[in-house]
PDB file of N, CA and C in Angstrom:
ATOM      1  N   UNK A   1      66.751  86.492 189.420  1.00 45.00           N
ATOM      2  CA  UNK A   1      66.524  85.114 189.076  1.00 45.00           C
ATOM      3  C   UNK A   1      67.763  84.550 188.387  1.00 45.00           C
ATOM      4  N   UNK A   2      68.161  83.345 188.812  1.00 68.00           N
ATOM      5  CA  UNK A   2      69.342  82.717 188.212  1.00 68.00           C
ATOM      6  C   UNK A   2      69.031  82.270 186.791  1.00 68.00           C
ATOM      7  N   UNK A   3      69.998  82.480 185.942  1.00 80.00           N
ATOM      8  CA  UNK A   3      69.830  82.027 184.556  1.00 80.00           C
ATOM      9  C   UNK A   3      70.435  80.648 184.392  1.00 80.00           C
ATOM     10  N   UNK A   4      69.765  79.801 183.653  1.00 77.00           N
ATOM     11  CA  UNK A   4      70.302  78.484 183.340  1.00 77.00           C
ATOM     12  C   UNK A   4      71.125  78.589 182.062  1.00 77.00           C
ATOM     13  N   UNK A   5      72.123  77.715 181.892  1.00 83.00           N
ATOM     14  CA  UNK A   5      72.867  77.705 180.619  1.00 83.00           C
ATOM     15  C   UNK A   5      71.922  77.420 179.447  1.00 83.00           C
ATOM     16  N   UNK A   6      72.378  77.717 178.255  1.00 86.00           N
ATOM     17  CA  UNK A   6      71.542  77.582 177.055  1.00 86.00           C
ATOM     18  C   UNK A   6      71.068  76.155 176.796  1.00 86.00           C
ATOM     19  N   UNK A   7      71.799  75.157 177.296  1.00 91.00           N
ATOM     20  CA  UNK A   7      71.411  73.774 177.009  1.00 91.00           C
ATOM     21  C   UNK A   7      70.403  73.218 178.021  1.00 91.00           C
ATOM     22  N   UNK A   8      69.787  74.083 178.810  1.00 93.00           N
ATOM     23  CA  UNK A   8      68.700  73.694 179.724  1.00 93.00           C
ATOM     24  C   UNK A   8      67.400  74.292 179.210  1.00 93.00           C
ATOM     25  N   UNK A   9      66.347  73.483 179.203  1.00 92.00           N
ATOM     26  CA  UNK A   9      65.036  73.966 178.786  1.00 92.00           C
ATOM     27  C   UNK A   9      63.979  73.471 179.768  1.00 92.00           C
ATOM     28  N   UNK A  10      62.848  74.158 179.855  1.00 91.00           N
ATOM     29  CA  UNK A  10      61.785  73.686 180.759  1.00 91.00           C
ATOM     30  C   UNK A  10      61.177  72.381 180.256  1.00 91.00           C
ATOM     31  N   UNK A  11      60.846  71.526 181.193  1.00 93.00           N
ATOM     32  CA  UNK A  11      60.163  70.264 180.879  1.00 93.00           C
ATOM     33  C   UNK A  11      58.947  70.163 181.782  1.00 93.00           C
ATOM     34  N   UNK A  12      57.789  69.915 181.194  1.00 92.00           N
ATOM     35  CA  UNK A  12      56.564  69.805 181.983  1.00 92.00           C
ATOM     36  C   UNK A  12      56.202  68.333 182.144  1.00 92.00           C
ATOM     37  N   UNK A  13      56.101  67.902 183.409  1.00 89.00           N
ATOM     38  CA  UNK A  13      55.769  66.522 183.724  1.00 89.00           C
ATOM     39  C   UNK A  13      54.278  66.271 183.547  1.00 89.00           C
ATOM     40  N   UNK A  14      53.888  64.988 183.570  1.00 85.00           N
ATOM     41  CA  UNK A  14      52.485  64.603 183.362  1.00 85.00           C
ATOM     42  C   UNK A  14      51.561  65.181 184.426  1.00 85.00           C
ATOM     43  N   UNK A  15      52.096  65.479 185.611  1.00 84.00           N
ATOM     44  CA  UNK A  15      51.265  66.026 186.688  1.00 84.00           C
ATOM     45  C   UNK A  15      51.214  67.550 186.665  1.00 84.00           C
ATOM     46  N   UNK A  16      51.810  68.162 185.640  1.00 88.00           N
ATOM     47  CA  UNK A  16      51.748  69.606 185.491  1.00 88.00           C
ATOM     48  C   UNK A  16      52.947  70.355 186.052  1.00 88.00           C
ATOM     49  N   UNK A  17      53.757  69.682 186.863  1.00 91.00           N
ATOM     50  CA  UNK A  17      54.945  70.328 187.431  1.00 91.00           C
ATOM     51  C   UNK A  17      55.963  70.583 186.327  1.00 91.00           C
ATOM     52  N   UNK A  18      56.683  71.671 186.441  1.00 93.00           N
ATOM     53  CA  UNK A  18      57.660  72.027 185.424  1.00 93.00           C
ATOM     54  C   UNK A  18      59.015  72.239 186.076  1.00 93.00           C
ATOM     55  N   UNK A  19      60.073  71.799 185.396  1.00 92.00           N
ATOM     56  CA  UNK A  19      61.427  71.994 185.910  1.00 92.00           C
ATOM     57  C   UNK A  19      62.385  72.164 184.732  1.00 92.00           C
ATOM     58  N   UNK A  20      63.561  72.665 185.013  1.00 92.00           N
ATOM     59  CA  UNK A  20      64.575  72.838 183.978  1.00 92.00           C
ATOM     60  C   UNK A  20      65.358  71.536 183.829  1.00 92.00           C
ATOM     61  N   UNK A  21      65.523  71.096 182.579  1.00 94.00           N
ATOM     62  CA  UNK A  21      66.197  69.830 182.301  1.00 94.00           C
ATOM     63  C   UNK A  21      67.261  70.051 181.230  1.00 94.00           C
ATOM     64  N   UNK A  22      68.422  69.443 181.438  1.00 94.00           N
ATOM     65  CA  UNK A  22      69.509  69.505 180.467  1.00 94.00           C
ATOM     66  C   UNK A  22      69.091  68.746 179.208  1.00 94.00           C
ATOM     67  N   UNK A  23      69.487  69.248 178.040  1.00 94.00           N
ATOM     68  CA  UNK A  23      69.108  68.621 176.768  1.00 94.00           C
ATOM     69  C   UNK A  23      69.489  67.147 176.713  1.00 94.00           C
ATOM     70  N   UNK A  24      70.673  66.791 177.224  1.00 94.00           N
ATOM     71  CA  UNK A  24      71.131  65.401 177.176  1.00 94.00           C
ATOM     72  C   UNK A  24      70.303  64.494 178.086  1.00 94.00           C
ATOM     73  N   UNK A  25      69.683  65.048 179.104  1.00 94.00           N
ATOM     74  CA  UNK A  25      68.901  64.249 180.049  1.00 94.00           C
ATOM     75  C   UNK A  25      67.429  64.146 179.652  1.00 94.00           C
ATOM     76  N   UNK A  26      66.999  64.904 178.673  1.00 95.00           N
ATOM     77  CA  UNK A  26      65.575  64.916 178.298  1.00 95.00           C
ATOM     78  C   UNK A  26      65.013  63.537 177.945  1.00 95.00           C
ATOM     79  N   UNK A  27      65.710  62.712 177.159  1.00 95.00           N
ATOM     80  CA  UNK A  27      65.135  61.388 176.854  1.00 95.00           C
ATOM     81  C   UNK A  27      64.932  60.536 178.112  1.00 95.00           C
ATOM     82  N   UNK A  28      65.857  60.612 179.038  1.00 96.00           N
ATOM     83  CA  UNK A  28      65.743  59.840 180.282  1.00 96.00           C
ATOM     84  C   UNK A  28      64.598  60.373 181.127  1.00 96.00           C
ATOM     85  N   UNK A  29      64.518  61.683 181.253  1.00 94.00           N
ATOM     86  CA  UNK A  29      63.445  62.302 182.036  1.00 94.00           C
ATOM     87  C   UNK A  29      62.089  61.992 181.401  1.00 94.00           C
ATOM     88  N   UNK A  30      62.030  62.023 180.080  1.00 94.00           N
ATOM     89  CA  UNK A  30      60.778  61.731 179.380  1.00 94.00           C
ATOM     90  C   UNK A  30      60.338  60.288 179.648  1.00 94.00           C
ATOM     91  N   UNK A  31      61.282  59.341 179.630  1.00 95.00           N
ATOM     92  CA  UNK A  31      60.956  57.937 179.889  1.00 95.00           C
ATOM     93  C   UNK A  31      60.504  57.734 181.339  1.00 95.00           C
ATOM     94  N   UNK A  32      61.186  58.363 182.280  1.00 94.00           N
ATOM     95  CA  UNK A  32      60.796  58.268 183.693  1.00 94.00           C
ATOM     96  C   UNK A  32      59.399  58.844 183.886  1.00 94.00           C
ATOM     97  N   UNK A  33      59.121  59.963 183.256  1.00 93.00           N
ATOM     98  CA  UNK A  33      57.800  60.587 183.373  1.00 93.00           C
ATOM     99  C   UNK A  33      56.717  59.700 182.758  1.00 93.00           C
ATOM    100  N   UNK A  34      57.037  59.038 181.634  1.00 94.00           N
ATOM    101  CA  UNK A  34      56.070  58.141 180.992  1.00 94.00           C
ATOM    102  C   UNK A  34      55.730  56.972 181.920  1.00 94.00           C
ATOM    103  N   UNK A  35      56.748  56.376 182.537  1.00 93.00           N
ATOM    104  CA  UNK A  35      56.525  55.250 183.447  1.00 93.00           C
ATOM    105  C   UNK A  35      55.748  55.710 184.679  1.00 93.00           C
ATOM    106  N   UNK A  36      56.083  56.877 185.193  1.00 90.00           N
ATOM    107  CA  UNK A  36      55.363  57.413 186.355  1.00 90.00           C
ATOM    108  C   UNK A  36      53.901  57.677 186.011  1.00 90.00           C
ATOM    109  N   UNK A  37      53.655  58.159 184.814  1.00 90.00           N
ATOM    110  CA  UNK A  37      52.282  58.408 184.379  1.00 90.00           C
ATOM    111  C   UNK A  37      51.496  57.101 184.277  1.00 90.00           C
ATOM    112  N   UNK A  38      52.128  56.055 183.728  1.00 90.00           N
ATOM    113  CA  UNK A  38      51.470  54.745 183.638  1.00 90.00           C
ATOM    114  C   UNK A  38      51.183  54.178 185.024  1.00 90.00           C
ATOM    115  N   UNK A  39      52.140  54.331 185.939  1.00 88.00           N
ATOM    116  CA  UNK A  39      51.947  53.830 187.301  1.00 88.00           C
ATOM    117  C   UNK A  39      50.817  54.579 187.998  1.00 88.00           C
ATOM    118  N   UNK A  40      50.742  55.872 187.779  1.00 85.00           N
ATOM    119  CA  UNK A  40      49.665  56.660 188.384  1.00 85.00           C
ATOM    120  C   UNK A  40      48.313  56.227 187.827  1.00 85.00           C
ATOM    121  N   UNK A  41      48.264  55.947 186.536  1.00 84.00           N
ATOM    122  CA  UNK A  41      47.014  55.495 185.916  1.00 84.00           C
ATOM    123  C   UNK A  41      46.618  54.118 186.442  1.00 84.00           C
ATOM    124  N   UNK A  42      47.581  53.210 186.574  1.00 82.00           N
ATOM    125  CA  UNK A  42      47.292  51.871 187.097  1.00 82.00           C
ATOM    126  C   UNK A  42      46.816  51.955 188.535  1.00 82.00           C
ATOM    127  N   UNK A  43      47.416  52.830 189.305  1.00 77.00           N
ATOM    128  CA  UNK A  43      47.013  53.019 190.695  1.00 77.00           C
ATOM    129  C   UNK A  43      45.584  53.540 190.759  1.00 77.00           C
ATOM    130  N   UNK A  44      45.241  54.452 189.884  1.00 71.00           N
ATOM    131  CA  UNK A  44      43.884  55.007 189.835  1.00 71.00           C
ATOM    132  C   UNK A  44      42.879  53.927 189.436  1.00 71.00           C
ATOM    133  N   UNK A  45      43.269  53.045 188.515  1.00 68.00           N
ATOM    134  CA  UNK A  45      42.374  51.982 188.050  1.00 68.00           C
ATOM    135  C   UNK A  45      42.068  50.963 189.144  1.00 68.00           C
ATOM    136  N   UNK A  46      43.035  50.684 190.015  1.00 67.00           N
ATOM    137  CA  UNK A  46      42.841  49.654 191.047  1.00 67.00           C
ATOM    138  C   UNK A  46      42.419  50.238 192.385  1.00 67.00           C
ATOM    139  N   UNK A  47      42.308  51.535 192.484  1.00 61.00           N
ATOM    140  CA  UNK A  47      42.007  52.175 193.767  1.00 61.00           C
ATOM    141  C   UNK A  47      40.699  51.679 194.351  1.00 61.00           C
ATOM    142  N   UNK A  48      39.654  51.572 193.538  1.00 60.00           N
ATOM    143  CA  UNK A  48      38.347  51.189 194.067  1.00 60.00           C
ATOM    144  C   UNK A  48      38.349  49.747 194.548  1.00 60.00           C
ATOM    145  N   UNK A  49      38.997  48.872 193.833  1.00 59.00           N
ATOM    146  CA  UNK A  49      39.027  47.461 194.215  1.00 59.00           C
ATOM    147  C   UNK A  49      39.737  47.281 195.546  1.00 59.00           C
ATOM    148  N   UNK A  50      40.920  47.855 195.674  1.00 55.00           N
ATOM    149  CA  UNK A  50      41.675  47.682 196.916  1.00 55.00           C
ATOM    150  C   UNK A  50      40.980  48.387 198.065  1.00 55.00           C
ATOM    151  N   UNK A  51      40.346  49.502 197.809  1.00 55.00           N
ATOM    152  CA  UNK A  51      39.609  50.200 198.860  1.00 55.00           C
ATOM    153  C   UNK A  51      38.452  49.370 199.368  1.00 55.00           C
ATOM    154  N   UNK A  52      37.778  48.675 198.463  1.00 56.00           N
ATOM    155  CA  UNK A  52      36.651  47.835 198.867  1.00 56.00           C
ATOM    156  C   UNK A  52      37.145  46.689 199.740  1.00 56.00           C
ATOM    157  N   UNK A  53      38.235  46.050 199.342  1.00 54.00           N
ATOM    158  CA  UNK A  53      38.782  44.950 200.140  1.00 54.00           C
ATOM    159  C   UNK A  53      39.204  45.441 201.516  1.00 54.00           C
ATOM    160  N   UNK A  54      39.798  46.618 201.547  1.00 55.00           N
ATOM    161  CA  UNK A  54      40.244  47.178 202.823  1.00 55.00           C
ATOM    162  C   UNK A  54      39.045  47.412 203.742  1.00 55.00           C
ATOM    163  N   UNK A  55      37.971  47.956 203.207  1.00 57.00           N
ATOM    164  CA  UNK A  55      36.770  48.197 204.015  1.00 57.00           C
ATOM    165  C   UNK A  55      36.168  46.882 204.485  1.00 57.00           C
ATOM    166  N   UNK A  56      36.183  45.872 203.630  1.00 55.00           N
ATOM    167  CA  UNK A  56      35.627  44.575 203.986  1.00 55.00           C
ATOM    168  C   UNK A  56      36.425  43.963 205.142  1.00 55.00           C
ATOM    169  N   UNK A  57      37.742  44.071 205.088  1.00 56.00           N
ATOM    170  CA  UNK A  57      38.607  43.556 206.156  1.00 56.00           C
ATOM    171  C   UNK A  57      38.355  44.314 207.450  1.00 56.00           C
ATOM    172  N   UNK A  58      38.212  45.622 207.353  1.00 59.00           N
ATOM    173  CA  UNK A  58      37.946  46.416 208.559  1.00 59.00           C
ATOM    174  C   UNK A  58      36.641  45.999 209.219  1.00 59.00           C
ATOM    175  N   UNK A  59      35.595  45.774 208.429  1.00 59.00           N
ATOM    176  CA  UNK A  59      34.307  45.410 209.016  1.00 59.00           C
ATOM    177  C   UNK A  59      34.389  44.018 209.637  1.00 59.00           C
ATOM    178  N   UNK A  60      35.151  43.113 209.037  1.00 58.00           N
ATOM    179  CA  UNK A  60      35.325  41.778 209.593  1.00 58.00           C
ATOM    180  C   UNK A  60      36.075  41.853 210.930  1.00 58.00           C
ATOM    181  N   UNK A  61      37.102  42.688 210.983  1.00 58.00           N
ATOM    182  CA  UNK A  61      37.868  42.851 212.225  1.00 58.00           C
ATOM    183  C   UNK A  61      37.015  43.493 213.309  1.00 58.00           C
ATOM    184  N   UNK A  62      36.168  44.422 212.937  1.00 60.00           N
ATOM    185  CA  UNK A  62      35.305  45.092 213.914  1.00 60.00           C
ATOM    186  C   UNK A  62      34.350  44.085 214.543  1.00 60.00           C
ATOM    187  N   UNK A  63      33.830  43.155 213.758  1.00 55.00           N
ATOM    188  CA  UNK A  63      32.922  42.139 214.288  1.00 55.00           C
ATOM    189  C   UNK A  63      33.641  41.239 215.284  1.00 55.00           C
ATOM    190  N   UNK A  64      34.881  40.868 215.002  1.00 55.00           N
ATOM    191  CA  UNK A  64      35.644  40.015 215.908  1.00 55.00           C
ATOM    192  C   UNK A  64      35.872  40.719 217.240  1.00 55.00           C
ATOM    193  N   UNK A  65      36.235  41.988 217.195  1.00 53.00           N
ATOM    194  CA  UNK A  65      36.517  42.702 218.436  1.00 53.00           C
ATOM    195  C   UNK A  65      35.243  42.910 219.252  1.00 53.00           C
ATOM    196  N   UNK A  66      34.085  42.983 218.610  1.00 55.00           N
ATOM    197  CA  UNK A  66      32.826  43.110 219.346  1.00 55.00           C
ATOM    198  C   UNK A  66      32.514  41.833 220.125  1.00 55.00           C
ATOM    199  N   UNK A  67      32.862  40.688 219.555  1.00 61.00           N
ATOM    200  CA  UNK A  67      32.585  39.413 220.213  1.00 61.00           C
ATOM    201  C   UNK A  67      33.490  39.179 221.419  1.00 61.00           C
ATOM    202  N   UNK A  68      34.713  39.680 221.377  1.00 60.00           N
ATOM    203  CA  UNK A  68      35.666  39.467 222.458  1.00 60.00           C
ATOM    204  C   UNK A  68      36.347  40.798 222.778  1.00 60.00           C
ATOM    205  N   UNK A  69      35.778  41.617 223.639  1.00 62.00           N
ATOM    206  CA  UNK A  69      36.322  42.955 223.889  1.00 62.00           C
ATOM    207  C   UNK A  69      37.688  42.940 224.575  1.00 62.00           C
ATOM    208  N   UNK A  70      38.091  41.817 225.200  1.00 68.00           N
ATOM    209  CA  UNK A  70      39.379  41.770 225.899  1.00 68.00           C
ATOM    210  C   UNK A  70      40.531  41.425 224.969  1.00 68.00           C
ATOM    211  N   UNK A  71      40.254  41.024 223.738  1.00 63.00           N
ATOM    212  CA  UNK A  71      41.306  40.709 222.789  1.00 63.00           C
ATOM    213  C   UNK A  71      41.378  39.227 222.509  1.00 63.00           C
ATOM    214  N   UNK A  72      42.100  38.851 221.463  1.00 63.00           N
ATOM    215  CA  UNK A  72      42.129  37.455 221.027  1.00 63.00           C
ATOM    216  C   UNK A  72      43.031  36.588 221.899  1.00 63.00           C
ATOM    217  N   UNK A  73      43.973  37.171 222.647  1.00 65.00           N
ATOM    218  CA  UNK A  73      44.895  36.385 223.467  1.00 65.00           C
ATOM    219  C   UNK A  73      44.368  36.133 224.874  1.00 65.00           C
ATOM    220  N   UNK A  74      43.278  36.753 225.251  1.00 58.00           N
ATOM    221  CA  UNK A  74      42.762  36.582 226.617  1.00 58.00           C
ATOM    222  C   UNK A  74      41.957  35.297 226.737  1.00 58.00           C
ATOM    223  N   UNK A  75      41.937  34.745 227.943  1.00 57.00           N
ATOM    224  CA  UNK A  75      41.194  33.488 228.174  1.00 57.00           C
ATOM    225  C   UNK A  75      39.892  33.749 228.874  1.00 57.00           C
TER     226      UNK A  75
END
C-alpha cells in the first residue's frame, strides 16, 4: 500500500466516503462537502413534489395520445 506524506489525513464526506486530503486543502474540501450535503438535503426535500408533478404530466400526456393514436401532427 502506498504511503501518503505526513501532511495528508483521511477525510470522511457526508455520504460516508473517505479519501486522503492535504492539510492545506481541508477547509476547501470541508466547505464543498457542506454545500454538497445541503444540496442533497434540498433535493430530498423537493423529491416528492417534483415526482408528483412529473406523474401528473405523464398521465395528462397519456390521455392525449389515447384520443389521437396517430399523433398530434396528423390530420
